[in-house]
CSV table of C-alpha atoms in Angstrom, one decimal:
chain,number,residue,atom,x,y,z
A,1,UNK,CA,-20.5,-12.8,-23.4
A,2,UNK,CA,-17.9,-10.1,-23.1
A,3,UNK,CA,-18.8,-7.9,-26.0
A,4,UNK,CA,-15.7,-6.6,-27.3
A,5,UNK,CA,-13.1,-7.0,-24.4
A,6,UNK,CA,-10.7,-10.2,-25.7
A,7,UNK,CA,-9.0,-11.4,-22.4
A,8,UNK,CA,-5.4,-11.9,-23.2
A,9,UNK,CA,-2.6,-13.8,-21.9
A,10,UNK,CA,-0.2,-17.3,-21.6
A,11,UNK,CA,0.8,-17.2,-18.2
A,12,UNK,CA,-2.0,-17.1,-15.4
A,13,UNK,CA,-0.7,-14.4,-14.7
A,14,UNK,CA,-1.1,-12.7,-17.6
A,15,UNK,CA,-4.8,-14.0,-18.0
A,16,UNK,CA,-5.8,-12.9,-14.2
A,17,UNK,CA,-3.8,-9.4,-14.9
A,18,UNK,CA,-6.1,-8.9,-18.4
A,19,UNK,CA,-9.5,-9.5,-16.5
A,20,UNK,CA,-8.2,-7.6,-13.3
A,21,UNK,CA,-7.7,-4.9,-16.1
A,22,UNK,CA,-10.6,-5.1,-18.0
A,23,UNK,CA,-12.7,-4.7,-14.7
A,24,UNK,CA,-10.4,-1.5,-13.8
A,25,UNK,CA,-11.4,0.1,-17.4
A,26,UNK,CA,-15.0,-0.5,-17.0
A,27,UNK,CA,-14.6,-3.1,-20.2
A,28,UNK,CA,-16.0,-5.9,-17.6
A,29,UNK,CA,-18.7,-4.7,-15.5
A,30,UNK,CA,-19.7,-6.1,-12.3
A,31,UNK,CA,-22.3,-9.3,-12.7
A,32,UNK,CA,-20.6,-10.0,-16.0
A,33,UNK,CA,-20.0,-13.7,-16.6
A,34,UNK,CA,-16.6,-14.8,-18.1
A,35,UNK,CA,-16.5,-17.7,-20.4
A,36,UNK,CA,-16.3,-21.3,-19.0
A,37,UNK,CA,-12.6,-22.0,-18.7
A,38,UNK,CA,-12.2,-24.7,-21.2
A,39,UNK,CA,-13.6,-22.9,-23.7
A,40,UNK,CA,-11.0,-19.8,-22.4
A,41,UNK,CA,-8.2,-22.1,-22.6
A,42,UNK,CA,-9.2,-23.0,-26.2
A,43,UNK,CA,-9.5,-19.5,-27.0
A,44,UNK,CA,-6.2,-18.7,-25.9
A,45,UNK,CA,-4.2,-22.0,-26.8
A,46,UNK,CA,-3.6,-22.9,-23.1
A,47,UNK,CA,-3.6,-25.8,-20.8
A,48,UNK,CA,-7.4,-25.4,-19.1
A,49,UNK,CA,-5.4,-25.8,-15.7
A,50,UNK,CA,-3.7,-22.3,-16.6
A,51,UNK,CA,-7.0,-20.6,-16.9
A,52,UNK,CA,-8.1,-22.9,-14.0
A,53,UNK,CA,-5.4,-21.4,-12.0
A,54,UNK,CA,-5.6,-17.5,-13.1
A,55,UNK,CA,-9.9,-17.6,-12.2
A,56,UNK,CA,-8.3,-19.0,-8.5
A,57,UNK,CA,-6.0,-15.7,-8.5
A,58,UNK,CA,-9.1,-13.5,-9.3
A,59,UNK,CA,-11.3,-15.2,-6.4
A,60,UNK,CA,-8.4,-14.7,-4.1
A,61,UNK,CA,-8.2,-11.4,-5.4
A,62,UNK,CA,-11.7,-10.6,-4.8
A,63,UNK,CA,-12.5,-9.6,-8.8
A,64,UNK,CA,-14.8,-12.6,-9.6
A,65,UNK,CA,-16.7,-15.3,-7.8
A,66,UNK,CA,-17.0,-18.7,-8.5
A,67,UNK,CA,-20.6,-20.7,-8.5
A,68,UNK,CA,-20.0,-24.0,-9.8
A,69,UNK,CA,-21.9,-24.5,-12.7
A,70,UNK,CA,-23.4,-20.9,-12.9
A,71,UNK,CA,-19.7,-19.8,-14.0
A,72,UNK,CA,-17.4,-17.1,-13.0
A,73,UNK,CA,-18.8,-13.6,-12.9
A,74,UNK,CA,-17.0,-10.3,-12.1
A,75,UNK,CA,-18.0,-8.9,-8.2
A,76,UNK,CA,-21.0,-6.8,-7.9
A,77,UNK,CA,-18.3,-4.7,-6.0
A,78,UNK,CA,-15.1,-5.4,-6.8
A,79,UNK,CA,-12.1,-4.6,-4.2
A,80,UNK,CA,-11.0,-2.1,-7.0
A,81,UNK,CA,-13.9,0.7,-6.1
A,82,UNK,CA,-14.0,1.5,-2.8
A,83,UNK,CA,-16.8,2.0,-1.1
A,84,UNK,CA,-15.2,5.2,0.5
A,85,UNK,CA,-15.4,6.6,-3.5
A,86,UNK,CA,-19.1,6.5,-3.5
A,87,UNK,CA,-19.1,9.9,-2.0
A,88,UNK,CA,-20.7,13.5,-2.6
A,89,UNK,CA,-18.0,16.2,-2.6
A,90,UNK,CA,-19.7,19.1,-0.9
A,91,UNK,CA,-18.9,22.8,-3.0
A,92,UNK,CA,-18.4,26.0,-1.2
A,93,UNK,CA,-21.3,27.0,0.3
A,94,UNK,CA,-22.7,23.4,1.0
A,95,UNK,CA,-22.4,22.0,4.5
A,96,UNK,CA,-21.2,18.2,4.6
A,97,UNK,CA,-22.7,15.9,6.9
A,98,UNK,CA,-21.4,13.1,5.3
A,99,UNK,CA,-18.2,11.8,6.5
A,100,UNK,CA,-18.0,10.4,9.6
A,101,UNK,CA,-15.4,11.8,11.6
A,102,UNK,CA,-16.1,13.1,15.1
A,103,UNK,CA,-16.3,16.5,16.4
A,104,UNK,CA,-12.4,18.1,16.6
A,105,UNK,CA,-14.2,20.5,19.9
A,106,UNK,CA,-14.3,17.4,21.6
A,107,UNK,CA,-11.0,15.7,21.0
A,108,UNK,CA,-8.3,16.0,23.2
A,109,UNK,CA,-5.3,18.0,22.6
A,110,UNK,CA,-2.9,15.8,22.1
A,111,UNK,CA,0.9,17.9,22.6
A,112,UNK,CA,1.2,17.3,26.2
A,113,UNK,CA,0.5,13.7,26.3
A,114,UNK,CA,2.8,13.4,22.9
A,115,UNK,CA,5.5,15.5,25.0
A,116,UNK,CA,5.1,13.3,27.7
A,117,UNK,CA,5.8,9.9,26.0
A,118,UNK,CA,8.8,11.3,24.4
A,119,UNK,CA,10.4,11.9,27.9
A,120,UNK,CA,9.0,8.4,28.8
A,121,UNK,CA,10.0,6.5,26.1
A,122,UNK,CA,13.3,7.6,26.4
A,123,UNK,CA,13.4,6.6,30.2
A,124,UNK,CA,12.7,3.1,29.3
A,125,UNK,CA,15.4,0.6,29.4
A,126,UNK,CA,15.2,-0.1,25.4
A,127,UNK,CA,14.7,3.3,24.5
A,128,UNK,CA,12.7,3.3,22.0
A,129,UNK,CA,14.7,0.9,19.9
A,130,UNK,CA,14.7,-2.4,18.5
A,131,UNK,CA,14.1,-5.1,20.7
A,132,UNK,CA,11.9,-3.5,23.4
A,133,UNK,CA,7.9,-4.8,24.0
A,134,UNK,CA,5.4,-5.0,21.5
A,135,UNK,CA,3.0,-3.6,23.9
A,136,UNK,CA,3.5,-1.0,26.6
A,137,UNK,CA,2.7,-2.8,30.2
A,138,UNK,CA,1.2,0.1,31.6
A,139,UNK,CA,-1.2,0.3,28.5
A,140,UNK,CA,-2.1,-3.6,28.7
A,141,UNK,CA,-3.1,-3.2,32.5
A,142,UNK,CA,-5.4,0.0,31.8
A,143,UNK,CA,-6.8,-1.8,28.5
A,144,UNK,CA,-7.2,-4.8,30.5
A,145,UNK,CA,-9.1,-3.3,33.5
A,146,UNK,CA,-11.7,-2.1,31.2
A,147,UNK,CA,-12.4,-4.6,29.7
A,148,UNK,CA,-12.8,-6.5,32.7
A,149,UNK,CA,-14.6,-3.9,33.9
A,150,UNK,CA,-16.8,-4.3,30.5
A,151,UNK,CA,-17.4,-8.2,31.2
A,152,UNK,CA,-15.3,-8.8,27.9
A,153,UNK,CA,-13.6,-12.5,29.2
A,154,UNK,CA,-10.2,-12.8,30.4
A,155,UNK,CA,-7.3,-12.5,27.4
A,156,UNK,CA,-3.7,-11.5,26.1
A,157,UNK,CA,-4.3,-7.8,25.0
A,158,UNK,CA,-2.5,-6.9,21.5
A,159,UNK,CA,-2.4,-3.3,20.0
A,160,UNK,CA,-3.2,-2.5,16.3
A,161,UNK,CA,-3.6,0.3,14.2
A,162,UNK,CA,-6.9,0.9,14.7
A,163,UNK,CA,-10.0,-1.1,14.5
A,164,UNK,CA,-9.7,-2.1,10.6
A,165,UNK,CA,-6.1,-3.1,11.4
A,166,UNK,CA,-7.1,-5.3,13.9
A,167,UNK,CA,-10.2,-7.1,12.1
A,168,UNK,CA,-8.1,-7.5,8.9
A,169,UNK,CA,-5.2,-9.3,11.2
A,170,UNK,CA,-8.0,-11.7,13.0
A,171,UNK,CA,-9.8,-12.8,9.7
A,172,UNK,CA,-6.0,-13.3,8.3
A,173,UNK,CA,-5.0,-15.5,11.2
A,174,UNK,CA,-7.6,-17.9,11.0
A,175,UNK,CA,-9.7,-18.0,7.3
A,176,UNK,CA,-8.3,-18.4,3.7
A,177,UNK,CA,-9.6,-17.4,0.3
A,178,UNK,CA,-13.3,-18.4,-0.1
A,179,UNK,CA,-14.4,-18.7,2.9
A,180,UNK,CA,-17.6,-16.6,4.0
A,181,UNK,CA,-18.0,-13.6,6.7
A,182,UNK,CA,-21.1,-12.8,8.5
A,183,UNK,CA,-21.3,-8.9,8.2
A,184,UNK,CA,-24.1,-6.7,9.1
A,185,UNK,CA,-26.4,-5.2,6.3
A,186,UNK,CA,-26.1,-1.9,6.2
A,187,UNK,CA,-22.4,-1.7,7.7
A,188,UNK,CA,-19.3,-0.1,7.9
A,189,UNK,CA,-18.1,0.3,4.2
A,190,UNK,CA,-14.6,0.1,4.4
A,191,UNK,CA,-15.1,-4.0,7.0
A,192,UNK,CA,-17.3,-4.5,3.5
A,193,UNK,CA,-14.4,-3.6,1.3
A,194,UNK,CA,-12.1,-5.4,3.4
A,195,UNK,CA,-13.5,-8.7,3.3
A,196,UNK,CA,-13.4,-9.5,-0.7
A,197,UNK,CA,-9.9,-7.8,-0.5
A,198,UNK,CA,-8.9,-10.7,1.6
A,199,UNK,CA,-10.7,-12.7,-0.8
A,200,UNK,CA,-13.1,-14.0,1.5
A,201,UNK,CA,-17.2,-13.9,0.9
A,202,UNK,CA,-18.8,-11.6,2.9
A,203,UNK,CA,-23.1,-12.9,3.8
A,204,UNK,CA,-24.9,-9.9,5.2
A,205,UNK,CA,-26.9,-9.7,8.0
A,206,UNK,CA,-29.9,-7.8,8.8
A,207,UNK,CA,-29.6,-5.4,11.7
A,208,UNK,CA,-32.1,-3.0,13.5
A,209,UNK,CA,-31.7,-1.0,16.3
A,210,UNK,CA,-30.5,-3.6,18.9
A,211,UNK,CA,-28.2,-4.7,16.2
A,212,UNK,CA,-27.6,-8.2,13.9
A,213,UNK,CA,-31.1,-10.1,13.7
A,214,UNK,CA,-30.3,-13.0,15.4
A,215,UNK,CA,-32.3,-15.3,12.4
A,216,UNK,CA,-29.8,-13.7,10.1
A,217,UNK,CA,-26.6,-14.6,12.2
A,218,UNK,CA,-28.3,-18.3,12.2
A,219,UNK,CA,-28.9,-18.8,8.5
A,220,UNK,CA,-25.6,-16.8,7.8
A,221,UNK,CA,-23.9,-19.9,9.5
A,222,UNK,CA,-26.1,-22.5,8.5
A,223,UNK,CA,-25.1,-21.4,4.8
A,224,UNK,CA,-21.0,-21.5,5.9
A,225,UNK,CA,-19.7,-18.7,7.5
A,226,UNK,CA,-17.2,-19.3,9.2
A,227,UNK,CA,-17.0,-15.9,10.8
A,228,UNK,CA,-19.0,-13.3,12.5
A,229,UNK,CA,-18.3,-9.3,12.3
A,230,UNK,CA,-20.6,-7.8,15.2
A,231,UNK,CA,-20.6,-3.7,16.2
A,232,UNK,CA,-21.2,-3.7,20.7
A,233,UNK,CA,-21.9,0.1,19.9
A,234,UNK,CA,-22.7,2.8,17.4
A,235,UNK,CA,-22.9,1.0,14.8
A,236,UNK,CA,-22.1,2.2,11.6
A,237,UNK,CA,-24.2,3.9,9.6
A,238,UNK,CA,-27.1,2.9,12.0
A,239,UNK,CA,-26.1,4.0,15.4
A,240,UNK,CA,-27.2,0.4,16.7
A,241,UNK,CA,-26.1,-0.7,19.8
A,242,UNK,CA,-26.3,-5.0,21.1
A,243,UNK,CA,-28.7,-4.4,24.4
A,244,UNK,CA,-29.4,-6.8,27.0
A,245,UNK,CA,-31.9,-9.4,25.4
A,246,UNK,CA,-30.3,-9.4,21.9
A,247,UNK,CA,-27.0,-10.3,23.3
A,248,UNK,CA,-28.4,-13.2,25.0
A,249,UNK,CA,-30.1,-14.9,22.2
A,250,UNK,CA,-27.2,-14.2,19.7
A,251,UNK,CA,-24.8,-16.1,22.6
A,252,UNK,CA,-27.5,-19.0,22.3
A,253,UNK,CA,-27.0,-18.4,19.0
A,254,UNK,CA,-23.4,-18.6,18.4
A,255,UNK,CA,-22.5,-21.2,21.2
A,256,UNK,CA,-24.2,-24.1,18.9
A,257,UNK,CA,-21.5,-23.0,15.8
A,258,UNK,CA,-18.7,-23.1,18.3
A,259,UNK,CA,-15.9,-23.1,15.8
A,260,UNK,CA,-17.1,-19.9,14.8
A,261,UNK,CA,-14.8,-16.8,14.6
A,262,UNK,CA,-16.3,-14.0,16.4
A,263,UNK,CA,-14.9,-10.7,16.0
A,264,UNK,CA,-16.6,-7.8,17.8
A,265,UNK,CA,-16.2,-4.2,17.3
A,266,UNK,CA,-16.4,-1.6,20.1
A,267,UNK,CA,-15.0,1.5,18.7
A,268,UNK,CA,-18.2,3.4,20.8
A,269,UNK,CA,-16.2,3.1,23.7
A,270,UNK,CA,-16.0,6.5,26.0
A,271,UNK,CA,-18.4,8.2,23.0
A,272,UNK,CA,-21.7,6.7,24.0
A,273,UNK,CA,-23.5,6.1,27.2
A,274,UNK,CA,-25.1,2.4,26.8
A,275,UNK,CA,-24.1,-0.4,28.8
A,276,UNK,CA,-21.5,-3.1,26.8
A,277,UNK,CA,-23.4,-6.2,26.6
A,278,UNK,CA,-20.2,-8.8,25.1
A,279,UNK,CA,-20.5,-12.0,23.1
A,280,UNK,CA,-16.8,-12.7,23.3
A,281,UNK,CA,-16.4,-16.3,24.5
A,282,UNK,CA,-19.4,-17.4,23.0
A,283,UNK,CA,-16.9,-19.4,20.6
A,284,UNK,CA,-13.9,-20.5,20.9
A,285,UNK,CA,-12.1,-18.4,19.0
A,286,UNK,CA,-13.0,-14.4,19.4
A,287,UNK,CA,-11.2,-11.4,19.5
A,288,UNK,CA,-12.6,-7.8,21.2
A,289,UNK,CA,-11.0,-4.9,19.1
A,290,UNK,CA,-11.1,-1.3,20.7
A,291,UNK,CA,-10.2,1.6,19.1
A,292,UNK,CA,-8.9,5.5,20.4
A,293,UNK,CA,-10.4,7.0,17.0
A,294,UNK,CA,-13.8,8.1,17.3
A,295,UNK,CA,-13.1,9.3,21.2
A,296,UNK,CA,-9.3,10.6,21.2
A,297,UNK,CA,-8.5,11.1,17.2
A,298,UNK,CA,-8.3,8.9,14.6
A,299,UNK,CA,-4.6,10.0,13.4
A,300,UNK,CA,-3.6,8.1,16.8
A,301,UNK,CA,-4.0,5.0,14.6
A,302,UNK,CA,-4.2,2.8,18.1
A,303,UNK,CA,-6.4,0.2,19.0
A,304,UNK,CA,-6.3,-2.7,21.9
A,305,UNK,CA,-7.0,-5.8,21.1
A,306,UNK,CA,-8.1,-9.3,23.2
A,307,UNK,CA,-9.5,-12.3,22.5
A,308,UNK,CA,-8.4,-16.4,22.7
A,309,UNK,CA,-5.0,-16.8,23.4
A,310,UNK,CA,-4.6,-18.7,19.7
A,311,UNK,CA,-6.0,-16.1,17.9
A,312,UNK,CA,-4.1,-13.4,19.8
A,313,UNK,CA,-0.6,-14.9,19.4
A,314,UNK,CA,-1.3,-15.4,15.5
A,315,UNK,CA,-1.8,-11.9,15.5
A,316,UNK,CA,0.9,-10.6,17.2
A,317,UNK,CA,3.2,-13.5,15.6
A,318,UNK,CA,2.3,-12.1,12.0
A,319,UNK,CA,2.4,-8.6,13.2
A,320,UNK,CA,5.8,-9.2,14.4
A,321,UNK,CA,7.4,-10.2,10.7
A,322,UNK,CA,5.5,-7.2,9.2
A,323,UNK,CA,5.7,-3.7,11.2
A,324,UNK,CA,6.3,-5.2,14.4
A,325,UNK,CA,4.7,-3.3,16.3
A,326,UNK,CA,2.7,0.0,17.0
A,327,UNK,CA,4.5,3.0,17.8
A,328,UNK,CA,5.0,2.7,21.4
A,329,UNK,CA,5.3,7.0,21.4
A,330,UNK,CA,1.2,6.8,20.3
A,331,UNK,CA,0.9,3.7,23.1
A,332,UNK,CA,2.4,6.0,25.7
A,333,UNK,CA,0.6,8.6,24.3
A,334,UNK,CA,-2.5,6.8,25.0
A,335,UNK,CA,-1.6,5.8,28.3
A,336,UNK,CA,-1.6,9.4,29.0
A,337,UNK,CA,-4.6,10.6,28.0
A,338,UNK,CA,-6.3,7.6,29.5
A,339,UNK,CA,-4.5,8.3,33.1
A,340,UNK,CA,-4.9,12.5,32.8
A,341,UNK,CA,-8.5,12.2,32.4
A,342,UNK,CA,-8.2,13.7,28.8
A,343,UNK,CA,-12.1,13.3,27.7
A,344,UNK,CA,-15.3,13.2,29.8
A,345,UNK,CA,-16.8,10.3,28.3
A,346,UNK,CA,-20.2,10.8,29.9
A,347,UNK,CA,-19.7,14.7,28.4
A,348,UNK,CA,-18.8,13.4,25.1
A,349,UNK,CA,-21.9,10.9,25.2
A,350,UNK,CA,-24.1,13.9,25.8
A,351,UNK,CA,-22.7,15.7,23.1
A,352,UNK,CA,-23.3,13.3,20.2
A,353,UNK,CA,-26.5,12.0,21.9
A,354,UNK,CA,-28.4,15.4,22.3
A,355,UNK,CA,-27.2,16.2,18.4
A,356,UNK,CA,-28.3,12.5,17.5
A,357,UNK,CA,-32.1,12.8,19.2
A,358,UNK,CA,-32.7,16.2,18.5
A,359,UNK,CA,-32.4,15.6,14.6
A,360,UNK,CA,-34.4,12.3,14.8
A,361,UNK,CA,-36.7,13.7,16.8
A,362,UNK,CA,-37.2,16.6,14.2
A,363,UNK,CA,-37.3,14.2,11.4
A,364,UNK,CA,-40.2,12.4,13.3
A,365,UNK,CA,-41.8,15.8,13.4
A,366,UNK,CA,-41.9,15.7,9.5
A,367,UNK,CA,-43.1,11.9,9.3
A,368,UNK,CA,-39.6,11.0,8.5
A,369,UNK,CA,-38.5,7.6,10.3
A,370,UNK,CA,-34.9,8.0,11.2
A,371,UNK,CA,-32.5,5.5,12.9
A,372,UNK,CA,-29.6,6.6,15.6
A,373,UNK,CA,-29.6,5.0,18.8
A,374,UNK,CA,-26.1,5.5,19.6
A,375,UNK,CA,-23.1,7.2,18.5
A,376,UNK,CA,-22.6,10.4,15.9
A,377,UNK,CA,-24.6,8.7,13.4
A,378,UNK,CA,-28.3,9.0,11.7
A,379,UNK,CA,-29.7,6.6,9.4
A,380,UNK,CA,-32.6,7.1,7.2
A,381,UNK,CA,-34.4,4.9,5.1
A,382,UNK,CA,-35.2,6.4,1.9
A,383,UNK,CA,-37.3,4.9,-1.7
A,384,UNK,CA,-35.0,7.0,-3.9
A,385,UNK,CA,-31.6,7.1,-2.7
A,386,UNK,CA,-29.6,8.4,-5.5
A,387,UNK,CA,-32.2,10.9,-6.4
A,388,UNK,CA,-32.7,12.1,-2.3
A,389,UNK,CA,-29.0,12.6,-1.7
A,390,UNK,CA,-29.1,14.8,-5.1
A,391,UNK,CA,-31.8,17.0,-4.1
A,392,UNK,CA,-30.4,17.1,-0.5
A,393,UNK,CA,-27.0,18.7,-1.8
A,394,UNK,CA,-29.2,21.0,-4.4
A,395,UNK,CA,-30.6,22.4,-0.5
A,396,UNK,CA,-27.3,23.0,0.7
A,397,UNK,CA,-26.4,19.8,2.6
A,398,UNK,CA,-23.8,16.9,1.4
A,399,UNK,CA,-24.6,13.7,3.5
A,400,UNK,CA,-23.5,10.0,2.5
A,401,UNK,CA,-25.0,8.3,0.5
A,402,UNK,CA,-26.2,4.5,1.5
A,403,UNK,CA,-25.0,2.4,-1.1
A,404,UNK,CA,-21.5,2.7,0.7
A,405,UNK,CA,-22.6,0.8,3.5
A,406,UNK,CA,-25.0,-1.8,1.6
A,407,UNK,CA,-25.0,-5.1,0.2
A,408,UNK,CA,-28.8,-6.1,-0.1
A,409,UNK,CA,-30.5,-3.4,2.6
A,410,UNK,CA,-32.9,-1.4,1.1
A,411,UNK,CA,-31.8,2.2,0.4
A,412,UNK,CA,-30.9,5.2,2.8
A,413,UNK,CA,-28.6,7.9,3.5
A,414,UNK,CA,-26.4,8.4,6.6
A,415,UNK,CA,-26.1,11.5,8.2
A,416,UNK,CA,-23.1,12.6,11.3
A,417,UNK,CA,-24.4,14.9,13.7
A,418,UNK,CA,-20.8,15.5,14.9
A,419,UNK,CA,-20.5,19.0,14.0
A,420,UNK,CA,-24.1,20.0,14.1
A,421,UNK,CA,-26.0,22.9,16.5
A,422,UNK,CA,-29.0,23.5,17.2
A,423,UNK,CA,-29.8,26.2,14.8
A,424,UNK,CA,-28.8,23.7,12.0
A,425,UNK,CA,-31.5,21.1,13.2
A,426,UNK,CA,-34.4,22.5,12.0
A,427,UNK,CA,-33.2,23.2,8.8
A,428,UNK,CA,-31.7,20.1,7.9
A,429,UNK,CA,-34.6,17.8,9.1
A,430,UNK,CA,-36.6,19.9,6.5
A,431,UNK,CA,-34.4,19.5,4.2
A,432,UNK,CA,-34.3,15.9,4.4
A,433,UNK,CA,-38.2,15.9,4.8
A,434,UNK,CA,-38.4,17.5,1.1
A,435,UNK,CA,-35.8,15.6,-0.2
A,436,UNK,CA,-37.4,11.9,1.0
A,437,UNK,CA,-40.4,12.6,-0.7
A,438,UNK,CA,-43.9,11.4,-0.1
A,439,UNK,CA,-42.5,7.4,0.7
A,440,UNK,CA,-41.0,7.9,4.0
A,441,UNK,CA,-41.5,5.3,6.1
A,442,UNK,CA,-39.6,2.4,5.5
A,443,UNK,CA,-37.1,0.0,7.8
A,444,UNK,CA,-33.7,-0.6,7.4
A,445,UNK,CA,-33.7,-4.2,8.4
């Protein structure tokens, strides 16, 4: 059953730290099944509840998963190898199209509104120290008018450190160990690695264009989820975005599993130029997480957040016996950029979204589907993944390879237009057109 790997160990402890290990080394491999614990406790010369309680650790752990009498077997992908390690380095002379990050010629500089919320911060009445509010008033009323603007419903607003932050704080504040997470399928790898790291179950969710499929949010909570992950915009790796229609019937949707936890995702904001179409209050519990990365800079590390007023205050009631609370020199930073008019969003929109269509529209050209209907992201379907992203970087071009963003999607590759002109269109749609091969046409969903 294990080959030669002996698990070792007295404690549960001990036990759960020699699997953890043995999956680390490679010794355990992912789908392998452990032995049943009485015959483990025999083995060892332990009380079965010992083994009983080290296999708990390793579920909570996100190493192994239990299915009654099917047995314990190790995670197809444990919380040990990132998703973010799945990755092609790019060598000189290859251009990388592969990671994500948005374009640095349209990010704001940032050492005026820094400057500014020095002098500000120290104008305050609790300069700067210990004791003063968790979140900047002037930010909360500029957060909150866009929302409201948005049609996201009435709520406390919280600030995180970014979007994952603020997801990992929500599922924290309301699941425990076991329990499952709706999650769209393909989706942003590091919300994948996230969820067994809490030791929670992630159930994925078809998506297309218009984003999750609302049969798959249905049977995800028919089967026990207890909480839904949804991206409003640019959807990572897709570019989906929720439109009109969709949002309507996954409302219908989620209103009949009211105890639902919805989380939704909007770190599009001020990058694309579709209309935000919210479930929030389809439940009653939700949050509404909004992040400064893709539009202002990631290394902000700031992110508003609303939602219930019970899941809110858990939030902010954990955060406050952990960090505390979020610089409030990046908040006022914020607040600065925000009021100065730092980006264009409609210029920044137009930027990723003539760089988006303009590839697709060249892939079409070649008979290659492609996916991207908002934000800095392409998505193609692909037969031969592993082989397609090899022959892609043998052309000259690193992109990202889709097993980082799937759990039972059919293969792709993702590609960010964020740094792309138009001379490098051409060439990289061919590339991608050779690379593909002669099955091209497939769907993501």
């Amino acid at each position: 059953m294990l080959g030669e790997y002996r698990i070792a160990g007295r404690r549960a402890s001990d036990i759960a730290a020699s699997v953890e290990r043995g999956v680390a080394e490679g010794a355990l491999e992912p789908g392998q099944l452990l032995p049943p614990m009485r015959e483990l406790a025999e083995t060892l010369g332990v009380n079965p509840n010992t083994v009983a309680a080290a296999y708990r650790t390793l579920r909570e752990r996100g190493i192994i998963e239990t299915a009654g009498r099917r047995g314990s077997r190790v995670l197809p992908r444990p919380v040990s190898t990132a998703r973010g390690a799945l990755r092609v380095e790019a060598p000189p002379g290859v251009r990388d199209v592969s990671e994500g990050n948005p374009d640095p010629a349209l990010l704001p500089p940032l050492e005026d509104a820094l400057a500014d919320a020095a002098r500000r911060n120290r104008q305050t009445s609790h300069h700067g120290l210990y004791g003063g509010p968790t979140v900047e008033p002037e930010l909360a009323r500029l957060a909150r008018a866009a929302l409201d603007a948005g049609g996201v419903p009435p709520g406390p607003v919280a600030v995180t450190s970014g979007s994952l932050d603020a997801i990992e704080r929500v599922l924290a504040a309301h699941l425990r160990p076991g329990d499952q997470v709706a999650v769209e399928d393909p989706g942003w790898g590091n919300l994948l690695d996230l969820v067994p790291a809490l030791g929670l179950r992630p159930v994925p969710v078809p998506v297309d264009d218009d984003g999750p499929l609302p049969d798959g949010v249905a049977r995800a909570l028919a089967a026990g989820a207890r909480a839904v992950v949804v991206t409003a915009r640019a959807q990572n790796p897709t570019g989906a975005a929720v439109g009109a229609e969709r949002a309507a019937v996954l409302r219908d949707v989620l209103a009949r599993s009211p105890g639902t936890l919805l989380i939704e995702d909007d770190h599009g904001h001020c990058i694309v130029d579709l209309p935000l179409h919210p479930l929030a209050g389809s439940t009653d519990r939700w949050a509404f997480v909004r992040s400064t990365a893709k539009a202002y800079g990631p290394d902000l590390r700031t992110a508003v957040l609303t939602g219930d007023p019970v899941t809110v205050d858990r939030v902010e009631g954990r955060q406050f016996v952990g960090p505390g609370w979020v610089s409030r020199l990046l908040q006022l930073a914020v607040v600065r950029l925000w009021t100065t008019g730092a980006i264009d969003p409609a210029e920044v929109a137009a930027a990723y979204g003539s760089r988006r269509d303009a590839l697709i529209a060249a892939l079409a050209r070649r008979g290659v589907l492609a996916h991207g209907r908002s934000g800095m992201n392409v998505w193609v379907p692909v037969a031969d993944e592993t082989g397609t992203v090899a022959r892609l970087l043998h052309a000259g071009w690193a992109v990202a390879p889709g097993a980082r963003f799937r759990i039972a999607a059919p293969p792709g590759i993702r590609l960010t237009v964020s740094t792309l002109t138009g001379d490098d269109i051409g060439p990289l749609a061919e590339a991608v057109a050779q690379a593909v091969g002669p099955v091209r046409r497939r769907s993501y969903g």
